[in-house]
Coordinates of C-alpha atoms (C1' of nucleotides) in Angstrom, one line a residue:
Chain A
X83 CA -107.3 -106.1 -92.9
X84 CA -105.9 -102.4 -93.3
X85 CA -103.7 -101.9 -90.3
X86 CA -104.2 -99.0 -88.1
X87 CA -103.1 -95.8 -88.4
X88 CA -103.6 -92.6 -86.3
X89 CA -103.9 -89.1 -87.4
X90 CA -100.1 -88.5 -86.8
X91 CA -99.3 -91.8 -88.9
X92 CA -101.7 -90.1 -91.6
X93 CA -100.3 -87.2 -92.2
X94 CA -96.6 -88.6 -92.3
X95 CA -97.8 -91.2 -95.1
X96 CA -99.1 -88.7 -97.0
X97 CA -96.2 -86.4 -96.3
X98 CA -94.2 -89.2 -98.0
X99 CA -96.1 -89.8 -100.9
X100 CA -96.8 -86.5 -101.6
X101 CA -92.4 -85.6 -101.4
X102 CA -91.7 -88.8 -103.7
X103 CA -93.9 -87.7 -105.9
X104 CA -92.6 -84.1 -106.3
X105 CA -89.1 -85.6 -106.3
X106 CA -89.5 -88.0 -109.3
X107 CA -91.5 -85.5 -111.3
X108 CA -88.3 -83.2 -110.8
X109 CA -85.7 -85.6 -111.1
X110 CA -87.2 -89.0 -112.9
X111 CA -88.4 -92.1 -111.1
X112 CA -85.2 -94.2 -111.2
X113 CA -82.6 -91.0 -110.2
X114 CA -84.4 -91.4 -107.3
X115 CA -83.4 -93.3 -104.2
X116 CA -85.3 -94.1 -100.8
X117 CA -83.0 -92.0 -99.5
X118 CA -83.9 -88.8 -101.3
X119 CA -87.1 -89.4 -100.1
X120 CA -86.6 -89.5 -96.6
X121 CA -84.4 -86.5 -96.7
X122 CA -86.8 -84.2 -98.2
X123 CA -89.4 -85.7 -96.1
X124 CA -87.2 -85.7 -93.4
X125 CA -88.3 -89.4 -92.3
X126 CA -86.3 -92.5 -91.6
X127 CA -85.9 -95.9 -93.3
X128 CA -87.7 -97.3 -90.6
X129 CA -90.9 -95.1 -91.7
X130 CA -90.6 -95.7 -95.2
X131 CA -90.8 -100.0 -94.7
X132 CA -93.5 -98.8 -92.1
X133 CA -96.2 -97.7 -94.3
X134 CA -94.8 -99.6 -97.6
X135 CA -94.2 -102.7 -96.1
X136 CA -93.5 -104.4 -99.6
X137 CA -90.7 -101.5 -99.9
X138 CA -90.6 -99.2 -103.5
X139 CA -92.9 -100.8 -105.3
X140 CA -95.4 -100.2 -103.3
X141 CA -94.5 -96.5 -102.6
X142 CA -94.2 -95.9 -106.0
X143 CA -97.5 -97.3 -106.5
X144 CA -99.0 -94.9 -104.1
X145 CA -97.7 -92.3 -106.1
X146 CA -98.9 -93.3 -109.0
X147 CA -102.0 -92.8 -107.7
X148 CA -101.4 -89.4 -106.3
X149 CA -100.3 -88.2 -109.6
X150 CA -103.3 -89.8 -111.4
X151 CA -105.6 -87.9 -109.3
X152 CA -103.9 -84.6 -109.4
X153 CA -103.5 -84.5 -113.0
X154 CA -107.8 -84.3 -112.8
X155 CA -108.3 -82.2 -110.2
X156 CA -105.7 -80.1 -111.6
X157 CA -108.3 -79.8 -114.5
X158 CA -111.5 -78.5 -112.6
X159 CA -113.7 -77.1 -112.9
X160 CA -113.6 -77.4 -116.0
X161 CA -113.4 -80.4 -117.4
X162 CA -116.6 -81.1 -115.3
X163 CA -118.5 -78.6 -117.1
X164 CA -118.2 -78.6 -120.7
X165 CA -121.0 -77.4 -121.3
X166 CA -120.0 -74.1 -124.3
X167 CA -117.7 -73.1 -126.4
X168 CA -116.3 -70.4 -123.9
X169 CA -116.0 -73.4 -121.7
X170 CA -114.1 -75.6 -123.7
X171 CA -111.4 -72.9 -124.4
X172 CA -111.5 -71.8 -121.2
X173 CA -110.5 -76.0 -120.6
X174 CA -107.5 -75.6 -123.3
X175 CA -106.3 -72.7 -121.9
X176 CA -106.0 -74.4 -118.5
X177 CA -104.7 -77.3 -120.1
X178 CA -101.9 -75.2 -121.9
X179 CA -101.3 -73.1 -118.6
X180 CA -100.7 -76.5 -116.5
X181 CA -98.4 -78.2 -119.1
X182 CA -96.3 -75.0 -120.1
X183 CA -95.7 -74.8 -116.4
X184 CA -94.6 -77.6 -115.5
X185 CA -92.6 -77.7 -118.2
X186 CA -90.4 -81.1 -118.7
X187 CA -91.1 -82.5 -115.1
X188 CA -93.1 -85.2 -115.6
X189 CA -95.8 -87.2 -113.2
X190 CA -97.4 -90.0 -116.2
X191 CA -93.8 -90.4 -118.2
X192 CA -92.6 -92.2 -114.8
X193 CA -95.7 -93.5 -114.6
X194 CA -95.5 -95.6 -118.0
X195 CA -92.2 -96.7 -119.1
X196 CA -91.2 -97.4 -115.8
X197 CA -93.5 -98.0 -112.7
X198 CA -95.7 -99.8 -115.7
X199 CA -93.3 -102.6 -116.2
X200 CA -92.4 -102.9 -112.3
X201 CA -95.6 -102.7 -110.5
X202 CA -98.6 -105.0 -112.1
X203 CA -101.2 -102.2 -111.1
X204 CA -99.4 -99.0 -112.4
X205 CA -100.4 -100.1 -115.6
X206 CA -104.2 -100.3 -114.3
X207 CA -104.0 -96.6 -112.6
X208 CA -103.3 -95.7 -115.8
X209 CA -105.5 -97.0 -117.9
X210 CA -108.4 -95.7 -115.1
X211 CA -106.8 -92.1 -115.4
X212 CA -107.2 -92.2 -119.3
X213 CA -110.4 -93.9 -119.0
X214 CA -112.1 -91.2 -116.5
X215 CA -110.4 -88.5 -118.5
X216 CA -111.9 -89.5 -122.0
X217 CA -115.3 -90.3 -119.4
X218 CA -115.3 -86.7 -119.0
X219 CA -114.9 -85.2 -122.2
X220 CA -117.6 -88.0 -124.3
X221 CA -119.9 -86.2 -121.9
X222 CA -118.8 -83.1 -122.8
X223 CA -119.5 -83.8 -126.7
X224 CA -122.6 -84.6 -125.4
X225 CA -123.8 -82.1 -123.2
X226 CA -123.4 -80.2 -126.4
X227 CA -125.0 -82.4 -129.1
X228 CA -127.7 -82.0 -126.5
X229 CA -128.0 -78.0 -127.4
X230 CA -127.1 -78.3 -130.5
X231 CA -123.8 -77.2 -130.8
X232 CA -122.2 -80.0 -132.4
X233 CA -123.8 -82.3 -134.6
X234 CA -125.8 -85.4 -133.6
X235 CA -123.9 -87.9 -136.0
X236 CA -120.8 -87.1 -134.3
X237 CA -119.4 -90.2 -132.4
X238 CA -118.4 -89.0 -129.0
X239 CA -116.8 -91.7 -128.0
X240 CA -114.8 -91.9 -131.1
X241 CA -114.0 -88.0 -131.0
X242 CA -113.1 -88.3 -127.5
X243 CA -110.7 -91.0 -128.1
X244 CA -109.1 -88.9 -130.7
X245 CA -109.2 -85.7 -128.7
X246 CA -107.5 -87.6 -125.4
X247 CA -105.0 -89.0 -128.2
X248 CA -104.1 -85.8 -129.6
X249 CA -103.2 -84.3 -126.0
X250 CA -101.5 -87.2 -124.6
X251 CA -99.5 -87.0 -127.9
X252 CA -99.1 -83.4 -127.1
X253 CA -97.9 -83.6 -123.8
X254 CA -95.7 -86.0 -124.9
X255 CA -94.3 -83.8 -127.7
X256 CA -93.7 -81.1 -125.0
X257 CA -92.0 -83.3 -122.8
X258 CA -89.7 -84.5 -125.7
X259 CA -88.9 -81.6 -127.7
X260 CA -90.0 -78.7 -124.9
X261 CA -92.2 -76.9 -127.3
X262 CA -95.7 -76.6 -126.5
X263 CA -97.1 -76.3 -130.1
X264 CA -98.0 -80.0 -130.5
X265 CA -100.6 -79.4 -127.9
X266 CA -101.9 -76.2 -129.0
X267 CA -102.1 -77.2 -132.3
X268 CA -104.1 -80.9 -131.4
X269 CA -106.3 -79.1 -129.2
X270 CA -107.6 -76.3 -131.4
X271 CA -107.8 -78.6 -134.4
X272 CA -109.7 -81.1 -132.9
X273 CA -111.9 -78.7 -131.2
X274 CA -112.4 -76.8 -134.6
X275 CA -113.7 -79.4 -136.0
X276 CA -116.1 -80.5 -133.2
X277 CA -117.1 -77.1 -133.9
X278 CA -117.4 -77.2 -137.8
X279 CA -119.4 -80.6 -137.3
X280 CA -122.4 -78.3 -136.5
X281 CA -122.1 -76.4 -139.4
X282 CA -121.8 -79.2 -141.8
X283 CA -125.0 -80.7 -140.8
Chain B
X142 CA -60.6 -89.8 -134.1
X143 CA -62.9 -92.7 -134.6
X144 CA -61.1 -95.9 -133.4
X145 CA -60.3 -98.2 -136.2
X146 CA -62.9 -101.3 -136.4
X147 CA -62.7 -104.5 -139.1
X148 CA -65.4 -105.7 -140.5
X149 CA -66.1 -108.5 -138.3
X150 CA -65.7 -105.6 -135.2
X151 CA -68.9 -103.5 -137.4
X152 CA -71.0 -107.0 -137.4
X153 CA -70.1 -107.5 -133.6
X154 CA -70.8 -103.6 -132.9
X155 CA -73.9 -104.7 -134.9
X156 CA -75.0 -107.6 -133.4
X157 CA -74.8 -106.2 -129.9
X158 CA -77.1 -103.1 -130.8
X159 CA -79.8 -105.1 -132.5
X160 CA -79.8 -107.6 -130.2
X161 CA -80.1 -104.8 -127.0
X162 CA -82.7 -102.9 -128.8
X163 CA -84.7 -106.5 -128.7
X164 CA -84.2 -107.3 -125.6
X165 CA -85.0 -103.4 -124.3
X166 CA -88.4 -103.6 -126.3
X167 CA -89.5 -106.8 -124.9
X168 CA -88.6 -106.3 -121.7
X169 CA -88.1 -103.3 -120.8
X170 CA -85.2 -100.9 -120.7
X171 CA -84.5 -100.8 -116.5
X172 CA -85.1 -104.8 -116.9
X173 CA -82.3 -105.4 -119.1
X174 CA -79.2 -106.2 -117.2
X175 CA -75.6 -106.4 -119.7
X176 CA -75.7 -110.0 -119.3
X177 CA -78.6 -110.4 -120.5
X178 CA -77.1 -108.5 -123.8
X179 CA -74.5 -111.0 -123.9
X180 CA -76.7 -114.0 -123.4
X181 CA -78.8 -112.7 -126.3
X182 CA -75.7 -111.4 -128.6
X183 CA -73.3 -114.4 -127.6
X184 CA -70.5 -111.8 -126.4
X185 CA -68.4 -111.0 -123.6
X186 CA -68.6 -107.9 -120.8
X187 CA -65.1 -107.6 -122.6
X188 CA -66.4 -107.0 -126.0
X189 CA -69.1 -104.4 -124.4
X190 CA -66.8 -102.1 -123.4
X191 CA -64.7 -103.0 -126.7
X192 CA -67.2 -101.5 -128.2
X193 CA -68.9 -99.0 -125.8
X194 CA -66.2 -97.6 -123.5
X195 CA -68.3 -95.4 -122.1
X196 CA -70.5 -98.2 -120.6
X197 CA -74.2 -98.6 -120.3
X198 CA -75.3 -95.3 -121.3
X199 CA -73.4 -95.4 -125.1
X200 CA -75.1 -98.6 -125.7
X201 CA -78.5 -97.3 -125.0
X202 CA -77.9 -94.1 -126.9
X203 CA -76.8 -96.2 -129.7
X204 CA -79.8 -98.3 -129.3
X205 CA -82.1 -95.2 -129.3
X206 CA -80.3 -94.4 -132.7
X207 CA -81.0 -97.7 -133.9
X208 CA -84.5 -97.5 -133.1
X209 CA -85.6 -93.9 -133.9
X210 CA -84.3 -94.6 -137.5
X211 CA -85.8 -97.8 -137.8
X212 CA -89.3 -96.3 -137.1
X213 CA -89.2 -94.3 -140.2
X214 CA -88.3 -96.7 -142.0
X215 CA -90.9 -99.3 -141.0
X216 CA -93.3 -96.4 -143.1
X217 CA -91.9 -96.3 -145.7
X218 CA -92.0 -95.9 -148.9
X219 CA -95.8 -94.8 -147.6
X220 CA -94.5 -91.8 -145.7
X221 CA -92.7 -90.2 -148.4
X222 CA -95.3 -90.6 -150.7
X223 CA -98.4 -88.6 -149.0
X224 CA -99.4 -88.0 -152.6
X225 CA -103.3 -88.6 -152.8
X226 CA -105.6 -90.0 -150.1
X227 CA -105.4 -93.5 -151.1
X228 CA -101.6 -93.0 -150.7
X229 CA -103.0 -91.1 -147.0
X230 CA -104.8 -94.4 -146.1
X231 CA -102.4 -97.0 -147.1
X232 CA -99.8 -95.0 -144.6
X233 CA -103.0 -95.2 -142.2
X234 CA -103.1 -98.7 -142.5
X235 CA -99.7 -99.0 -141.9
X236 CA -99.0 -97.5 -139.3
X237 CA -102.0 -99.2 -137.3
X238 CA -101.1 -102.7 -138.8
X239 CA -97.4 -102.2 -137.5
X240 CA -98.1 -100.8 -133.7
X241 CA -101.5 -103.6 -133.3
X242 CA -98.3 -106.2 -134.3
X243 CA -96.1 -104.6 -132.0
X244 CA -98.7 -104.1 -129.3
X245 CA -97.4 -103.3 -126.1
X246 CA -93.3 -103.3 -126.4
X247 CA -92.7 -100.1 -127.4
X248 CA -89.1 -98.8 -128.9
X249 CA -90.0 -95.3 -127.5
X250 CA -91.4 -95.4 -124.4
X251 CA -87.7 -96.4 -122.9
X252 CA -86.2 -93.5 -124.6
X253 CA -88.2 -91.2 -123.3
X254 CA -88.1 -91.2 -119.7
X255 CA -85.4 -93.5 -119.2
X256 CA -82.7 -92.8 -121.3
X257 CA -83.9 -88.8 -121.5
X258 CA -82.6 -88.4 -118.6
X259 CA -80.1 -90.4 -118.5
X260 CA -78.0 -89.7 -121.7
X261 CA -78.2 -86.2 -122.7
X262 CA -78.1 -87.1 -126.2
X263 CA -80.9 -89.6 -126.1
X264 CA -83.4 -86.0 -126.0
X265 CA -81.9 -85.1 -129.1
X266 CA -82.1 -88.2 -130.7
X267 CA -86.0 -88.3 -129.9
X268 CA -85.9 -84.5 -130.5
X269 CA -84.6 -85.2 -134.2
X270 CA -86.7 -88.4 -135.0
X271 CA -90.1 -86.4 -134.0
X272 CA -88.6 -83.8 -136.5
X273 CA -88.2 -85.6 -139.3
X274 CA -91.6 -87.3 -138.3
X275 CA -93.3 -84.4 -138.8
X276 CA -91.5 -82.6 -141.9
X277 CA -92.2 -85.7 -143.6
X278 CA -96.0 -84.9 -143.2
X279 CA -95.7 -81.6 -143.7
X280 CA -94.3 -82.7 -146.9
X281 CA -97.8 -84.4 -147.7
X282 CA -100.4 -81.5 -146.9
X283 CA -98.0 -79.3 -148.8
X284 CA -97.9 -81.8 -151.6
X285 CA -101.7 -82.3 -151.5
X286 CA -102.5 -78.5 -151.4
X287 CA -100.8 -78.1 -154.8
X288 CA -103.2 -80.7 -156.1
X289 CA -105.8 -79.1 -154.6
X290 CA -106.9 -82.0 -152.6
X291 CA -106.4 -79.7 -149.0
X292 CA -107.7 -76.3 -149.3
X293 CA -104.6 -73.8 -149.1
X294 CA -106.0 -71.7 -146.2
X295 CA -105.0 -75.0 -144.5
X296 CA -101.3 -74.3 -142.0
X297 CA -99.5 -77.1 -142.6
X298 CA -96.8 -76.8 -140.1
X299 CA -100.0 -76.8 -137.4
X300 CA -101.9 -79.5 -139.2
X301 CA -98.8 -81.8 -139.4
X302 CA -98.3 -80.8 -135.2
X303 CA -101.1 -82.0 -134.5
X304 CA -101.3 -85.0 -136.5
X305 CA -97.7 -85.9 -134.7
X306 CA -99.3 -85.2 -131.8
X307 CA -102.8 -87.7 -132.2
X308 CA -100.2 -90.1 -133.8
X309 CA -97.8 -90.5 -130.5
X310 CA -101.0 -90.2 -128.0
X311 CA -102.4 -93.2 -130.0
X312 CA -99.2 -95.2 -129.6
X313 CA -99.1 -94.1 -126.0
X314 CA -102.4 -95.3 -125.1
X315 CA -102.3 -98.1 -126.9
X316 CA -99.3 -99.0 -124.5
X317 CA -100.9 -98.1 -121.6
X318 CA -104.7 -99.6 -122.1
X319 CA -104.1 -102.0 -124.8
X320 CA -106.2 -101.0 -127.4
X321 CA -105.9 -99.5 -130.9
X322 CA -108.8 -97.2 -130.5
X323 CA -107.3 -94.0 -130.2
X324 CA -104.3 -94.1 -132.5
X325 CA -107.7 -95.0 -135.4
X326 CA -109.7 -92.5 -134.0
X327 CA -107.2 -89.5 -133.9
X328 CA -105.3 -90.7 -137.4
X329 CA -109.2 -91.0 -139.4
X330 CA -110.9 -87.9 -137.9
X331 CA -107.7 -85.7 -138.2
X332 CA -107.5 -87.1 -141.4
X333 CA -111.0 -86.4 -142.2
X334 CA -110.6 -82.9 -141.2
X335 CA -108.0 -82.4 -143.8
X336 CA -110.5 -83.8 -146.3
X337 CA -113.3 -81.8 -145.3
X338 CA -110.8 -78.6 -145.8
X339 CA -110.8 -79.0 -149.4
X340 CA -114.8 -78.5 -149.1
X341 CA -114.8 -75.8 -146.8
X342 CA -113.5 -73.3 -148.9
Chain C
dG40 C1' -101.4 -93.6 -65.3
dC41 C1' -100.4 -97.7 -67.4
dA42 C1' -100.3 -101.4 -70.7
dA43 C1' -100.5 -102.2 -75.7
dA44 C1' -99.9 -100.6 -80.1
dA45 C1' -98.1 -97.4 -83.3
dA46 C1' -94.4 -94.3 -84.8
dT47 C1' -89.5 -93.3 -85.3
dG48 C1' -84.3 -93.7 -85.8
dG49 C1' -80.6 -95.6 -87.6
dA50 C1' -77.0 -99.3 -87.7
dC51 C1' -76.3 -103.2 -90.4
dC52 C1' -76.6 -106.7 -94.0
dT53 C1' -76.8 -108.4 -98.7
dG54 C1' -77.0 -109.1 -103.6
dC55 C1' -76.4 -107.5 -107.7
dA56 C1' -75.0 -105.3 -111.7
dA57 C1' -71.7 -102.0 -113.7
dG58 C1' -67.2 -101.5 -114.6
dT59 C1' -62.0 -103.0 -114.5
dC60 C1' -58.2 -105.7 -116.0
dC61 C1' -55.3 -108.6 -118.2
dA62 C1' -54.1 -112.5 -120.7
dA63 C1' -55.0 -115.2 -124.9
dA64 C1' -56.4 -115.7 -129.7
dG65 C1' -57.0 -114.0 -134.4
dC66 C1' -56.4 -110.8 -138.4
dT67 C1' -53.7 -108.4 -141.8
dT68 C1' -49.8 -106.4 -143.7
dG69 C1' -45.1 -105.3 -144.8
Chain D
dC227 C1' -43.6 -115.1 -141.0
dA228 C1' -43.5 -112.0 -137.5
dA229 C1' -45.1 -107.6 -135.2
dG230 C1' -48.6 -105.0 -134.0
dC231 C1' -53.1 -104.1 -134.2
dT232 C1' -58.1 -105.7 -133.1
dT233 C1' -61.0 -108.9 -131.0
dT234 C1' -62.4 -112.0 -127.4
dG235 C1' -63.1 -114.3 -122.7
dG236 C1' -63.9 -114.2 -118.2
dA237 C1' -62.3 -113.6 -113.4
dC238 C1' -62.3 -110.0 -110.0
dT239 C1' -63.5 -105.6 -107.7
dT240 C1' -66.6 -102.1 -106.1
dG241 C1' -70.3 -99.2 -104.8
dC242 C1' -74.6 -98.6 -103.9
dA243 C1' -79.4 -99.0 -103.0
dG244 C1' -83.0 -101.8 -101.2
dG245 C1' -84.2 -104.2 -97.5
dT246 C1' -83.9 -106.2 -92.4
dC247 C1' -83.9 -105.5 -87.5
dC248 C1' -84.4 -104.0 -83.2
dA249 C1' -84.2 -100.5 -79.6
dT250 C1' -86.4 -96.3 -78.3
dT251 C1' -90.0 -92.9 -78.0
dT252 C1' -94.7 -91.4 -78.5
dT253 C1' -99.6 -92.0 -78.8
dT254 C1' -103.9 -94.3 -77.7
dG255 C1' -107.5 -96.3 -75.0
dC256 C1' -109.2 -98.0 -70.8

DNA sequence: GCAAAAATGGACCTGCAAGTCCAAAGCTTG
DNA sequence: CAAGCTTTGGACTTGCAGGTCCATTTTTGC
């Protein structure tokens, strides 16, 4: 029941979702109107109801989506491939790089507050972000119980949780404040003490 | 310069800010419409603007006041008192007993990307609370170093920034997924870390 | 090359929620 | 007790942003 769509009507979907989504992470999901998106994506009203037939919502939903993606990709190849110590910092550093960069232009804050309340599955793409995200680094933790780098006992899950916590906290910290040392500091804690778990054994 | 207010214009004042702050964290802050204020507070769109002249925008700033102070105080005395790890876990236990009650309305979330935005001095108000968030735990290594309980070597500035940190990535995810997981996990193992400084050395 | 379907443009409608205004009632104080 | 405030109520205005509609152009498939 998808409805058609050629090549041309692809690539102006996509053109769509992809200039909403730079426009609310620049100017914050509700300064921005339909019509900001259709002049920066230089498309009509017409378009807009064309390919989001139920309007906003379901534009904004799209971009949820979008975001949620990119904020993995935007994390490989590393977070794929935890699989040493040079590795995982190599992950923080990216991390720090990415956050620091984008500074206080937000894609998840929108997501949350926001797009959360209004759209019944924003709340899902979120939770399947986080959920992928921690996904990845348990099996990190364990690719490197697995060699012995970090100690057996060590509950990945539970670390993971913690470590996922301390950067979404971070993030958030940055976002609020504009200082990045919240995530610097919950990153290379956390990992330190991964790291002093093999030791203590 | 501060207009002149009677008693009963201070309870009104009163009674409109608690009773927007409920309605924001229930519903939602871009779900709550003045009338709704009014239904809720049993006052007029004339007393609003009484009160807030400048409309909208001063309500939810003094709403954000209202709430940032109030989250303090909902740890207290615990928080001010970070004086031996029993003293650690009962502030735990708070903290996880009052966000599981609270579960998904969160007095935050709207401040952040919402009002951020919106009223300039909503950042600083978020800006200050995180502030006085984290100086208050700083307090408590510092304290718990001088008993020897946290090995000195220990930064606490960095310790207490991360802790922050797990501490709002906790409360975000348990917004966004649901579960209590991650704000447990970060709090106990960054805890435990502080612990396990005291053996280190 | 021609019908059918998809893509586009933009004028128009509509509802709603913030904000304005003023008139009436209630303190409170000399 | 009367004058001058603060407080209160609620009708009215206004602007705007989301959504509707349809006419026109372009693409697709046979």
């Amino acid at each position: 029941m998808t409805r058609a769509l050629t090549r041309k009507g692809e690539a102006t979907r996509a053109r769509i979702v992809a200039g909403a989504a730079a426009e609310i992470r620049e100017r914050g999901v509700d300064e921005v109107r339909l019509e900001d998106v259709m002049a920066r994506t230089g498309t009509s009203k017409g378009q807009l109801f064309h390919y989001f037939p139920e309007g906003k919502d379901e534009l904004l939903l799209a971009v949820a989506e979008h975001e949620a993606d990119q904020v993995l990709i935007d994390q490989e190849p590393m977070l794929s491939n935890l699989t040493s110590w040079p590795a995982w910092l190599a992950w923080r550093d990216r991390l720090v790089e990415r956050y620091l960069a984008q500074g206080m232009q937000c894609p998840l804050n929108g997501l949350l507050g926001q797009a959360g309340r209004r759209a019944p599955g924003a709340q899902a793409v979120v939770t399947g972000l986080m959920g992928r995200w921690q996904k990845a680094i348990t099996e990190g933790i364990r690719h490197m119980q697995s060699t012995g780098d970090i100690a057996p006992e060590v509950d990945a899950d539970r670390a993971a949780a913690a470590l996922l916590a301390g950067i979404q906290g971070g993030v958030l910290l940055l976002l609020s404040t504009g200082r990045i040392d919240h995530l610097e500091a919950a990153l290379d804690l956390t990992i330190d003490s991964l790291r002093a778990g093999a030791r203590a054994v």
